[in-house]
Coordinates of C-alpha atoms in Angstrom, one line a residue:
M1478 CA 53.0 132.8 81.2
D1479 CA 51.8 135.2 83.9
R1480 CA 54.6 137.4 85.2
I1481 CA 55.2 137.2 88.9
D1482 CA 54.7 140.6 90.6
K1483 CA 58.2 142.1 91.1
Q1484 CA 57.0 144.4 93.9
H1485 CA 56.6 141.5 96.3
Q1486 CA 59.1 140.8 99.0
Q1487 CA 62.2 139.0 97.7
L1488 CA 64.5 136.3 99.2
P1489 CA 68.1 135.5 98.7
L1490 CA 68.8 133.6 95.5
A1491 CA 71.5 131.2 96.6
K1492 CA 73.8 130.3 99.4
T1493 CA 77.3 128.9 98.9
S1494 CA 79.8 127.3 101.2
R1495 CA 82.0 130.4 101.0
Q1496 CA 79.5 133.2 101.5
P1497 CA 75.8 133.8 101.1
R1498 CA 74.5 135.1 97.8
C1499 CA 72.1 138.0 98.5
S1500 CA 69.8 139.0 95.7
E1501 CA 66.6 141.0 95.8
W1502 CA 64.4 139.3 93.2
I1503 CA 63.2 136.1 94.9
F1504 CA 59.8 136.6 96.6
R1505 CA 59.8 136.2 100.4
D1506 CA 56.0 135.6 100.6
V1507 CA 56.1 132.6 98.4
P1508 CA 57.9 129.7 100.0
S1509 CA 60.6 127.8 98.0
D1510 CA 59.4 124.5 96.7
I1511 CA 62.6 123.3 94.9
T1512 CA 66.3 123.2 95.7
I1513 CA 68.9 123.3 92.9
E1514 CA 72.4 122.2 93.7
V1515 CA 75.1 123.4 91.3
N1516 CA 78.8 123.3 91.5
G1517 CA 79.7 125.9 94.0
G1518 CA 76.2 126.8 95.3
T1519 CA 72.7 125.8 96.4
F1520 CA 69.7 127.7 95.1
A1521 CA 66.2 127.7 96.9
L1522 CA 63.8 128.5 94.1
H1523 CA 60.3 127.9 92.8
K1524 CA 59.3 125.1 90.4
F1525 CA 56.9 127.1 88.2
P1526 CA 59.3 129.7 86.7
L1527 CA 61.9 126.9 86.1
V1528 CA 59.8 124.2 84.6
S1529 CA 58.1 126.7 82.3
H1530 CA 61.4 127.5 80.6
S1531 CA 63.6 124.4 81.0
R1532 CA 62.5 121.0 79.6
R1533 CA 65.3 119.3 81.5
I1534 CA 64.2 120.7 84.9
R1535 CA 60.6 119.8 84.0
K1536 CA 61.7 116.2 83.4
L1537 CA 63.6 116.0 86.6
V1538 CA 60.7 117.5 88.6
A1539 CA 58.3 115.0 87.1
E1540 CA 60.5 112.2 88.4
R1541 CA 60.2 113.6 92.0
R1542 CA 56.4 114.2 92.3
D1543 CA 56.1 112.1 95.4
S1544 CA 58.4 114.5 97.4
D1545 CA 56.9 117.6 99.0
I1546 CA 60.2 119.5 98.5
S1547 CA 62.2 118.5 95.4
K1548 CA 66.0 118.6 95.3
I1549 CA 67.8 118.5 92.0
E1550 CA 71.5 118.2 91.5
L1551 CA 73.1 119.8 88.4
L1552 CA 76.7 119.1 89.3
N1553 CA 78.0 119.2 85.7
L1554 CA 76.2 122.4 84.7
P1555 CA 78.4 124.4 82.2
G1556 CA 79.6 127.6 83.8
G1557 CA 78.8 126.7 87.3
A1558 CA 76.8 128.6 89.9
E1559 CA 77.4 132.1 88.3
T1560 CA 75.9 131.0 85.0
F1561 CA 72.9 129.3 86.7
E1562 CA 72.2 132.5 88.5
L1563 CA 71.8 134.2 85.2
V1564 CA 69.5 131.4 84.0
A1565 CA 67.4 131.7 87.1
K1566 CA 67.0 135.5 86.5
F1567 CA 65.9 134.8 83.0
C1568 CA 63.3 132.3 84.2
Y1569 CA 62.0 134.9 86.7
G1570 CA 61.8 137.6 84.1
I1571 CA 64.7 139.7 85.5
N1572 CA 66.6 141.6 82.8
F1573 CA 70.4 141.1 82.6
E1574 CA 73.0 142.0 80.0
I1575 CA 74.5 139.4 77.6
T1576 CA 78.2 140.1 77.0
S1577 CA 81.2 138.5 75.4
T1578 CA 82.2 137.2 78.8
N1579 CA 79.1 135.2 79.4
V1580 CA 77.6 134.5 76.0
A1581 CA 79.5 131.2 75.6
Q1582 CA 78.4 129.9 79.1
L1583 CA 74.8 130.9 78.4
C1584 CA 74.8 129.1 75.0
C1585 CA 76.1 126.0 76.6
V1586 CA 73.8 126.1 79.7
S1587 CA 70.8 126.8 77.5
D1588 CA 71.6 123.6 75.5
Y1589 CA 72.2 121.7 78.7
L1590 CA 68.9 122.7 80.3
E1591 CA 67.0 122.5 77.0
M1592 CA 66.2 126.2 76.8
T1593 CA 67.0 126.6 73.1
E1594 CA 63.7 128.2 72.1
N1595 CA 64.1 131.2 74.5
L1596 CA 67.4 131.8 76.1
G1597 CA 69.3 129.8 73.5
S1598 CA 67.9 131.9 70.6
R1599 CA 68.9 135.1 72.2
T1600 CA 72.4 134.0 72.9
E1601 CA 72.8 132.7 69.3
E1602 CA 71.6 136.0 68.0
Y1603 CA 74.1 138.0 70.1
L1604 CA 76.9 135.6 69.1
D1605 CA 76.2 136.0 65.3
S1606 CA 75.4 139.7 65.2
V1607 CA 77.8 141.1 67.8
V1608 CA 80.6 138.8 68.7
C1609 CA 81.5 137.5 65.2
K1610 CA 81.7 141.0 63.9
N1611 CA 84.6 141.9 66.2
L1612 CA 87.9 140.1 66.3
E1613 CA 88.7 141.1 69.9
L1614 CA 85.3 139.8 71.1
C1615 CA 85.8 136.5 69.3
V1616 CA 89.1 136.0 71.1
G1617 CA 87.4 136.7 74.4
V1618 CA 84.7 134.2 73.7
L1619 CA 87.3 131.6 72.7
K1620 CA 89.1 132.2 76.0
Q1621 CA 85.8 131.5 77.8
C1622 CA 85.2 128.3 75.7
E1623 CA 88.4 126.7 77.1
N1624 CA 86.4 125.5 80.2
L1625 CA 83.3 124.6 78.2
L1626 CA 84.7 121.8 76.0
P1627 CA 83.5 119.6 74.4
L1628 CA 80.0 121.2 74.5
A1629 CA 81.2 124.5 73.1
D1630 CA 82.7 122.7 70.2
E1631 CA 79.6 120.6 69.5
L1632 CA 77.5 123.8 69.4
R1633 CA 80.0 125.3 66.9
I1634 CA 80.7 128.3 69.1
I1635 CA 84.5 127.8 68.7
S1636 CA 84.4 127.2 64.9
R1637 CA 82.3 130.3 64.2
C1638 CA 84.6 132.5 66.3
I1639 CA 87.7 131.0 64.6
D1640 CA 86.2 131.6 61.1
A1641 CA 85.4 135.1 62.0
I1642 CA 88.9 135.8 63.4
A1643 CA 90.5 134.3 60.2
S1644 CA 88.3 136.4 57.9
K1645 CA 88.9 139.6 59.9
A1646 CA 92.6 139.1 60.0
C1647 CA 92.8 138.5 56.3
A1648 CA 90.6 141.5 55.5
E1649 CA 92.8 143.7 57.8
Q1650 CA 95.9 142.6 55.9
I1651 CA 94.3 143.3 52.5
A1652 CA 93.2 146.7 53.7
S1653 CA 96.6 147.5 55.1
S1654 CA 98.3 146.3 51.9
F1655 CA 96.2 148.8 49.9
S1656 CA 97.1 151.6 52.3
R1657 CA 100.8 150.9 51.7
L1658 CA 100.5 151.2 47.9
E1659 CA 102.3 154.3 46.6
Y1660 CA 103.8 155.5 43.3
S1661 CA 107.6 155.5 42.9
S1662 CA 109.6 158.3 41.2
S1663 CA 109.3 156.5 37.9
G1664 CA 105.5 156.5 38.2
R1665 CA 105.2 152.7 39.0
L1666 CA 102.9 151.5 41.7
H1667 CA 104.7 149.6 44.4
M1668 CA 104.2 148.7 48.1
S1669 CA 106.1 150.5 50.7
R1670 CA 108.1 148.5 53.2
Q1671 CA 107.2 148.8 56.9
A1672 CA 108.8 147.1 59.9
K1673 CA 105.5 145.8 61.1
C1674 CA 102.3 145.7 59.2
E1675 CA 99.4 147.7 60.7
G1676 CA 97.1 144.7 59.9
D1677 CA 98.9 142.5 62.4
W1678 CA 97.6 144.1 65.6
W1679 CA 95.8 140.8 66.3
I1680 CA 99.1 139.0 67.1
E1681 CA 99.1 140.2 70.7
D1682 CA 95.5 139.3 71.2
L1683 CA 95.9 135.7 70.1
S1684 CA 98.7 135.0 72.7
V1685 CA 96.1 134.6 75.5
L1686 CA 94.5 131.5 73.9
R1687 CA 95.2 128.0 75.0
I1688 CA 97.5 126.1 72.7
D1689 CA 94.9 123.8 71.2
I1690 CA 92.5 126.6 70.3
Y1691 CA 95.5 128.8 69.1
Q1692 CA 96.5 126.0 66.8
R1693 CA 93.1 125.9 65.2
V1694 CA 93.0 129.7 64.8
L1695 CA 96.4 129.7 63.0
T1696 CA 95.4 126.8 60.8
A1697 CA 92.3 128.7 59.7
M1698 CA 94.4 131.8 59.0
K1699 CA 96.7 129.8 56.8
C1700 CA 93.8 128.5 54.8
R1701 CA 92.4 132.0 54.4
G1702 CA 95.8 133.3 53.0
V1703 CA 97.2 135.3 55.8
R1704 CA 100.9 136.2 55.0
P1705 CA 103.5 133.7 56.2
E1706 CA 105.4 136.6 57.9
S1707 CA 102.4 137.4 60.0
I1708 CA 102.0 133.8 61.0
G1709 CA 105.6 133.6 61.9
A1710 CA 105.4 136.8 64.0
S1711 CA 102.4 135.4 65.9
L1712 CA 104.3 132.1 66.6
V1713 CA 107.3 134.0 67.9
N1714 CA 105.2 136.1 70.1
Y1715 CA 103.2 133.2 71.5
A1716 CA 106.4 131.1 72.1
Q1717 CA 108.1 133.9 73.9
K1718 CA 105.1 134.4 76.2
E1719 CA 104.6 130.7 77.0
L1720 CA 108.1 129.3 77.1
T1721 CA 109.9 132.2 78.7
K1722 CA 107.7 131.6 81.8
R1723 CA 110.5 129.2 82.6
P1724 CA 113.8 130.9 81.7
S1725 CA 115.7 127.6 81.9
L1726 CA 113.8 126.4 78.8
W1727 CA 114.4 129.3 76.5
N1728 CA 117.8 130.3 77.8
P1729 CA 119.3 127.1 79.2
S1730 CA 121.3 127.5 82.4
S1731 CA 122.8 125.0 84.9
Q1732 CA 119.4 123.4 85.4
T1733 CA 119.5 119.7 84.4
R1734 CA 117.1 117.9 82.2
S1735 CA 115.7 115.9 85.1
D1736 CA 114.8 119.1 86.9
I1737 CA 112.9 120.4 84.0
M1738 CA 111.1 117.1 83.3
A1739 CA 110.0 116.9 86.9
G1740 CA 108.0 120.1 86.5
S1741 CA 105.3 120.9 83.9
G1742 CA 107.4 119.6 81.0
A1743 CA 104.5 117.8 79.4
H1744 CA 102.6 121.0 78.8
E1745 CA 105.6 122.8 77.4
R1746 CA 106.5 119.8 75.2
V1747 CA 103.0 120.1 73.6
I1748 CA 103.5 123.8 73.1
V1749 CA 106.9 123.3 71.3
E1750 CA 105.6 120.5 69.1
T1751 CA 102.5 122.4 68.2
I1752 CA 104.5 125.6 67.3
V1753 CA 106.8 123.6 65.1
S1754 CA 103.9 122.0 63.3
L1755 CA 102.5 125.5 62.6
L1756 CA 105.7 127.0 61.2
P1757 CA 105.3 128.3 57.6
V1758 CA 107.0 126.4 54.9
E1759 CA 108.5 129.6 53.4
K1760 CA 112.0 130.4 54.3
L1761 CA 112.8 133.5 56.4
A1762 CA 109.2 133.5 57.8
V1763 CA 110.7 133.3 61.3
P1764 CA 114.2 134.3 62.4
I1765 CA 116.8 131.5 62.5
S1766 CA 117.6 132.4 66.2
F1767 CA 114.0 131.5 67.0
L1768 CA 114.4 128.1 65.3
F1769 CA 117.4 127.4 67.4
G1770 CA 115.6 128.5 70.5
L1771 CA 112.8 126.0 69.6
L1772 CA 115.5 123.3 69.0
R1773 CA 117.1 123.9 72.4
S1774 CA 113.7 123.5 74.0
A1775 CA 112.9 120.4 71.9
V1776 CA 116.1 118.8 73.0
M1777 CA 115.7 119.7 76.6
L1778 CA 112.0 118.6 76.8
D1779 CA 112.7 115.4 74.8
C1780 CA 110.2 116.2 72.1
S1781 CA 109.3 113.8 69.4
V1782 CA 111.9 112.8 66.8
A1783 CA 109.8 114.2 64.0
C1784 CA 109.7 117.6 65.7
R1785 CA 113.5 117.8 66.1
L1786 CA 114.2 116.6 62.6
D1787 CA 111.8 119.2 61.2
L1788 CA 113.6 121.9 63.0
E1789 CA 117.0 120.6 61.9
R1790 CA 115.8 120.6 58.3
R1791 CA 114.5 124.2 58.5
I1792 CA 117.7 125.4 60.1
G1793 CA 119.8 123.6 57.5
S1794 CA 118.0 125.3 54.7
Q1795 CA 119.2 128.8 56.0
L1796 CA 122.3 127.9 58.0
D1797 CA 124.3 130.6 56.4
L1798 CA 122.3 133.1 58.5
A1799 CA 123.2 131.5 61.8
T1800 CA 125.8 132.7 64.3
L1801 CA 128.2 130.7 66.5
D1802 CA 126.0 131.2 69.6
D1803 CA 123.1 129.6 67.7
L1804 CA 125.1 126.5 67.0
L1805 CA 126.1 126.0 70.6
V1806 CA 123.2 123.7 71.5
P1807 CA 123.7 122.3 75.0
S1808 CA 123.8 118.5 75.5
F1809 CA 121.4 117.0 78.0
Q1810 CA 122.5 113.3 77.8
H1811 CA 124.0 111.1 80.4
A1812 CA 127.0 112.1 82.5
G1813 CA 130.4 112.1 80.7
D1814 CA 129.0 113.3 77.4
T1815 CA 130.2 116.4 75.5
L1816 CA 129.2 119.8 76.7
F1817 CA 127.5 120.6 73.4
D1818 CA 125.2 118.5 71.3
V1819 CA 127.5 117.7 68.4
D1820 CA 125.2 115.1 66.8
T1821 CA 122.5 117.6 66.3
V1822 CA 124.8 120.1 64.7
H1823 CA 126.1 117.3 62.4
R1824 CA 122.6 116.5 61.2
I1825 CA 122.0 120.2 60.5
L1826 CA 125.2 120.3 58.4
V1827 CA 124.1 117.2 56.5
N1828 CA 120.7 118.9 55.8
F1829 CA 122.6 122.0 54.5
S1830 CA 124.8 119.9 52.3
Q1831 CA 121.9 117.9 50.9
Q1832 CA 120.0 121.0 50.2
D1833 CA 123.0 122.5 48.4
D1834 CA 123.4 119.4 46.3
S1835 CA 119.7 119.2 45.4
D1836 CA 119.9 122.8 44.2
D1837 CA 122.8 122.0 42.0
D1838 CA 121.1 119.0 40.6
L1839 CA 118.2 121.2 39.4
E1840 CA 120.5 123.4 37.5
D1841 CA 121.1 122.9 33.8
A1842 CA 124.3 121.2 32.7
S1843 CA 125.1 124.2 30.6
L1844 CA 126.1 126.0 33.7
F1845 CA 129.5 124.2 33.4
E1846 CA 130.1 126.5 30.6
S1847 CA 129.4 129.6 32.7
D1848 CA 132.2 132.2 32.9
S1849 CA 131.1 133.3 36.4
P1850 CA 133.6 132.1 39.1
R1851 CA 131.0 131.7 41.8
S1852 CA 127.3 130.8 42.1
P1853 CA 125.0 132.1 44.8
S1854 CA 125.1 128.8 46.7
Q1855 CA 128.9 129.1 47.0
T1856 CA 128.5 132.3 49.0
A1857 CA 126.4 130.5 51.6
L1858 CA 128.9 127.6 51.5
F1859 CA 131.8 129.9 52.4
K1860 CA 129.8 131.5 55.2
V1861 CA 128.9 128.1 56.6
A1862 CA 132.5 126.9 56.3
K1863 CA 133.7 129.8 58.4
L1864 CA 131.0 129.1 60.9
V1865 CA 131.9 125.5 61.2
D1866 CA 135.6 126.3 61.7
N1867 CA 134.6 128.6 64.6
Y1868 CA 132.3 126.0 66.0
L1869 CA 135.1 123.4 65.9
A1870 CA 137.4 125.8 67.7
E1871 CA 134.7 126.3 70.4
I1872 CA 134.1 122.6 71.1
A1873 CA 137.7 121.4 70.6
P1874 CA 138.8 122.1 74.3
D1875 CA 136.1 119.6 75.5
A1876 CA 138.0 116.7 77.0
N1877 CA 135.0 114.4 76.4
L1878 CA 134.9 115.2 72.7
K1879 CA 136.0 112.1 70.7
L1880 CA 138.1 112.3 67.6
A1881 CA 135.4 110.7 65.5
K1882 CA 132.9 113.4 66.3
F1883 CA 135.4 116.1 65.6
L1884 CA 136.3 114.6 62.2
V1885 CA 132.6 114.1 61.2
I1886 CA 131.9 117.8 61.8
A1887 CA 135.1 118.9 59.9
E1888 CA 134.4 116.6 57.0
S1889 CA 130.7 117.5 56.7
L1890 CA 131.4 120.2 54.0
P1891 CA 133.0 119.6 50.6
A1892 CA 136.7 120.4 50.0
H1893 CA 136.0 123.5 47.9
A1894 CA 134.0 125.2 50.7
R1895 CA 137.2 126.5 52.4
T1896 CA 139.3 128.9 50.4
I1897 CA 141.6 129.4 53.4
H1898 CA 142.4 126.8 56.0
D1899 CA 143.5 129.1 58.8
G1900 CA 140.3 128.5 60.8
L1901 CA 140.4 124.8 60.4
Y1902 CA 144.1 124.7 61.4
R1903 CA 143.4 126.8 64.5
A1904 CA 140.6 124.4 65.5
I1905 CA 142.8 121.3 65.0
D1906 CA 145.6 122.9 66.9
I1907 CA 143.3 123.5 69.9
F1908 CA 142.1 120.0 69.7
L1909 CA 145.6 118.6 69.7
K1910 CA 146.5 120.8 72.6
A1911 CA 143.5 119.6 74.7
H1912 CA 143.9 115.9 73.7
Q1913 CA 147.6 115.3 74.1
G1914 CA 147.1 111.6 74.4
L1915 CA 146.3 111.1 70.7
S1916 CA 148.4 108.5 68.9
E1917 CA 150.7 109.4 66.0
A1918 CA 148.3 107.8 63.6
D1919 CA 145.3 109.8 64.9
R1920 CA 147.3 113.0 64.7
R1921 CA 148.2 112.3 61.0
R1922 CA 144.6 111.4 60.3
L1923 CA 143.5 114.7 61.8
C1924 CA 146.1 116.8 60.0
K1925 CA 145.1 115.3 56.6
L1926 CA 142.1 117.6 56.8
I1927 CA 144.4 120.6 56.3
D1928 CA 145.5 121.8 52.9
F1929 CA 148.7 123.4 53.9
Q1930 CA 148.9 125.2 50.6
K1931 CA 145.8 127.2 51.6
L1932 CA 147.3 128.5 54.8
S1933 CA 148.1 132.2 55.1
Q1934 CA 151.7 133.3 55.6
E1935 CA 151.1 133.9 59.3
A1936 CA 149.4 130.5 59.8
G1937 CA 152.1 128.8 57.7
A1938 CA 154.9 130.3 59.9
H1939 CA 153.1 129.1 63.0
A1940 CA 152.5 125.6 61.7
A1941 CA 156.2 125.3 60.7
Q1942 CA 157.2 125.7 64.4
N1943 CA 154.2 123.7 65.8
E1944 CA 155.6 120.7 67.7
R1945 CA 152.1 119.3 68.1
L1946 CA 151.8 118.6 64.4
P1947 CA 153.1 115.3 63.0
L1948 CA 156.5 115.4 61.3
Q1949 CA 155.0 114.7 57.9
S1950 CA 152.7 117.7 58.2
I1951 CA 155.6 120.0 59.2
V1952 CA 157.6 118.8 56.1
Q1953 CA 154.6 119.7 53.9
V1954 CA 154.4 123.1 55.5
L1955 CA 158.1 123.8 54.9
Y1956 CA 157.8 122.6 51.3
F1957 CA 154.9 124.9 50.5
E1958 CA 156.6 127.8 52.2
Q1959 CA 159.7 127.2 50.1
L1960 CA 157.5 127.1 47.0
R1961 CA 155.9 130.4 48.0
L1962 CA 159.3 132.1 48.5
R1963 CA 160.5 130.7 45.1
N1964 CA 157.4 132.0 43.3
A1965 CA 157.8 135.4 44.9
L1966 CA 161.4 135.4 43.7
F1967 CA 160.5 134.3 40.2
C1968 CA 157.8 136.9 39.9
S1969 CA 160.4 139.6 40.7
L1970 CA 162.7 138.5 37.8
P1971 CA 162.6 140.2 34.4
E1972 CA 160.0 139.1 31.8
E1973 CA 162.7 137.6 29.5
D1974 CA 163.1 134.7 31.9
H1975 CA 160.2 132.6 30.7
K1976 CA 160.9 129.4 32.7
P1977 CA 160.4 130.9 36.2
M1978 CA 157.3 132.7 35.0
F1979 CA 155.9 129.5 33.7
Q1980 CA 156.4 127.7 37.0
S1981 CA 154.9 130.7 38.9
W1982 CA 151.9 130.5 36.5
R1983 CA 151.4 126.8 37.3
V1984 CA 151.4 127.2 41.0
N1985 CA 149.1 130.3 41.0
S1986 CA 146.7 128.6 38.6
G1987 CA 146.6 125.6 40.9
A1988 CA 145.8 127.7 43.9
L1989 CA 143.1 129.5 42.1
S1990 CA 141.4 126.3 40.9
A1991 CA 141.6 124.9 44.4
S1992 CA 139.6 127.8 45.7
M1993 CA 136.9 127.2 43.1
S1994 CA 134.1 124.7 43.2
P1995 CA 134.5 121.5 41.0
R1996 CA 131.8 122.8 38.6
D1997 CA 133.7 126.1 38.0
N1998 CA 137.1 124.4 38.0
Y1999 CA 135.8 122.0 35.3
A2000 CA 134.5 124.9 33.2
S2001 CA 137.9 126.7 33.5
L2002 CA 139.8 123.6 32.4
R2003 CA 137.5 123.1 29.4
R2004 CA 138.1 126.6 28.3
E2005 CA 141.9 126.2 28.6
N2006 CA 141.7 122.9 26.7
R2007 CA 139.8 124.4 23.9
E2008 CA 142.3 127.2 23.5
L2009 CA 145.3 124.8 23.5
K2010 CA 143.5 122.7 20.8
L2011 CA 143.0 125.7 18.6
E2012 CA 146.7 126.7 19.0
L2013 CA 147.8 123.1 18.2
A2014 CA 145.5 123.1 15.1
R2015 CA 147.1 126.4 13.9
L2016 CA 150.6 125.0 14.3
R2017 CA 149.7 121.9 12.3
M2018 CA 148.2 123.9 9.5
R2019 CA 151.3 126.1 9.4
L2020 CA 153.5 123.1 9.4
N2021 CA 151.6 121.5 6.5
D2022 CA 151.9 124.7 4.5
L2023 CA 155.7 124.9 5.0
E2024 CA 156.1 121.2 4.0
K2025 CA 154.1 121.7 0.8
E2026 CA 156.2 124.8 -0.1
H2027 CA 159.4 122.9 0.7
V2028 CA 158.4 119.9 -1.6
C2029 CA 157.3 122.2 -4.4
M2030 CA 160.5 124.2 -4.4
K2031 CA 162.6 121.1 -4.1
R2032 CA 161.0 119.6 -7.2
S2033 CA 161.5 122.8 -9.2
M2034 CA 165.1 123.0 -8.2
E2035 CA 165.7 119.4 -9.2
K2036 CA 164.3 120.2 -12.6
S2037 CA 166.5 123.2 -13.1
G2038 CA 169.6 121.4 -11.9
S2039 CA 170.9 124.3 -9.9
R2040 CA 172.6 122.9 -6.8
K2041 CA 174.0 126.3 -5.8
F2042 CA 170.5 127.8 -5.6
M2043 CA 169.2 124.7 -3.7
S2044 CA 172.1 124.9 -1.2
S2045 CA 171.4 128.6 -0.5
F2046 CA 167.7 127.9 -0.1
S2047 CA 168.3 125.0 2.3
K2048 CA 170.4 127.3 4.5
K2049 CA 167.7 129.9 4.6
L2050 CA 165.1 127.3 5.3
G2051 CA 167.1 125.8 8.1
K2052 CA 166.8 129.0 10.0
L2053 CA 163.1 128.4 10.6
S2054 CA 162.3 127.2 14.2
F2055 CA 160.3 124.2 12.9
F2056 CA 163.2 122.8 10.9
A2057 CA 166.1 123.9 13.0
H2058 CA 167.3 120.3 13.3
S2059 CA 166.5 119.3 9.7
S2060 CA 169.1 118.8 7.1
S2061 CA 169.5 117.1 3.7
R2062 CA 170.3 113.9 5.7
G2063 CA 166.6 113.9 6.9
S2064 CA 167.1 113.2 10.6
S2065 CA 163.5 114.3 11.5
S2066 CA 160.5 113.5 9.4
P2067 CA 157.4 115.9 9.3
S2068 CA 155.2 113.3 11.2
K2069 CA 157.7 113.0 14.0
L2070 CA 157.9 116.7 14.2
S2071 CA 154.2 117.0 14.6
Q2072 CA 154.2 114.4 17.4
R2073 CA 156.9 116.4 19.2
T2074 CA 154.9 119.6 18.9
D2075 CA 151.8 117.8 20.3
S2076 CA 153.7 116.5 23.3
K2077 CA 155.0 120.0 24.1
V2078 CA 151.6 121.5 24.0
T2079 CA 150.3 118.7 26.2
D2080 CA 153.0 119.3 28.8
R2081 CA 152.1 122.9 28.9
T2082 CA 148.4 122.0 29.6
Y2083 CA 149.3 120.1 32.7

């Protein structure tokens, strides 16, 4: 194609409704013979430079041969008037710079105008050789592609940038991991711990992307093997930037649910549901406070049931790390409901209990023989029990809280989860004080949750004088307080008094076993049973030996006919504890004596 002389006089390139576009590369001595209308501007150009580069414009011009001045409308042109100006410069042979801010638009417009052999090939080369080699440039191109869908997706601009970002992020993490390797004092190679990995600098860059493209980027990173902690950190950063734009979402205030839904709730609902779907399956990949923040937003925005159940399951698996403020999820139901969402907390507790039970089922049955008093799951159980008691005390003053909901939260944990019932007693006392209209039957039902034997001395003294408790509960408190005083008195007596010590041993053993889990309690009882059986067997063997000696000596004495020796021997033998009540009259046979010994040992067992 013959180049148009650039030294000729030039005309303005385009005029828009807002302001005239003045350029100095359209020739004034050659009149315009075609008008191009693009979104946001009108361009008076020449047919020859355009039709020689664009097959689409060539077809459109051929359809208007009868007209002296052709007018072509390109209202759906990707990139609008600014991008078409670059295309026109290319057609007129004017040099311009291809950058990461315009390469996506140029790729799309070259495909739209069917300029793939010339402009399209140059943009593709720049995309592959420059953009895809740099993570930041890829993020910038993806940001530009948000307004070019679906054409940018069909041309694989987005997929190529996403693959490049995932590969670069994975390579950065591998490189940073090698840089953190160091030798310990023992000469072993290990990885040093850092608060934030140097290979995660891309987290801030990805937060500018739209949620649909961000989702595709993180999905690709997961497939490439990026660490779950890095994925979680990116999700936390993205959620804080997007959801904290409306403080009422992340930190609920007095704003009602209807006020939030009247705004841009649909967009934020999509963000919450997408972030939940991207959460790593590994525990502790994100802080539990972040999970509770997502749950509050999901409840407030009325997200899908699957989204909320997934969050409740994740929270339940690490509930022992939660705080009281985390559990206080506001309720956004109809008027007259509770201040806090008790149903959601109940489902979280159910997930925690089921997770604890499933872990126990996976353990071997031989663990019942373990000598360890506690398992790791019991530590978490004790923490959650204390957390639940504090939660009950916090929601108890709510006048709209029904007894059934209070009971279902209190009964959600097994009996062995609480070693001390002070916290539960405090919560029940607050509930009774705030709901003074409860019937006597409801108060008894509520107080059945308390094991008054597990109250501390201070709590027991308070309960003994608490007029809000049913009379039956006060009697139990007084009874156990009396037992406690008696045991303290018995323990101070000399060791010769075996009976009080035995009673004290029984009460203390019961208190100890009550604080243990059923599994460990069962193991302890089995050990005690084995020891008692061994002691019983030794007693029986000793008894049999003495009976045999007695029979042999009696026969030998009958043969010798010495009654005097037999009488003296019987007196000596009568001094033995096993035959203290035996005589020549035979009041107790050996078999009856054995049964009596068994019954004594059995009584001691229980």
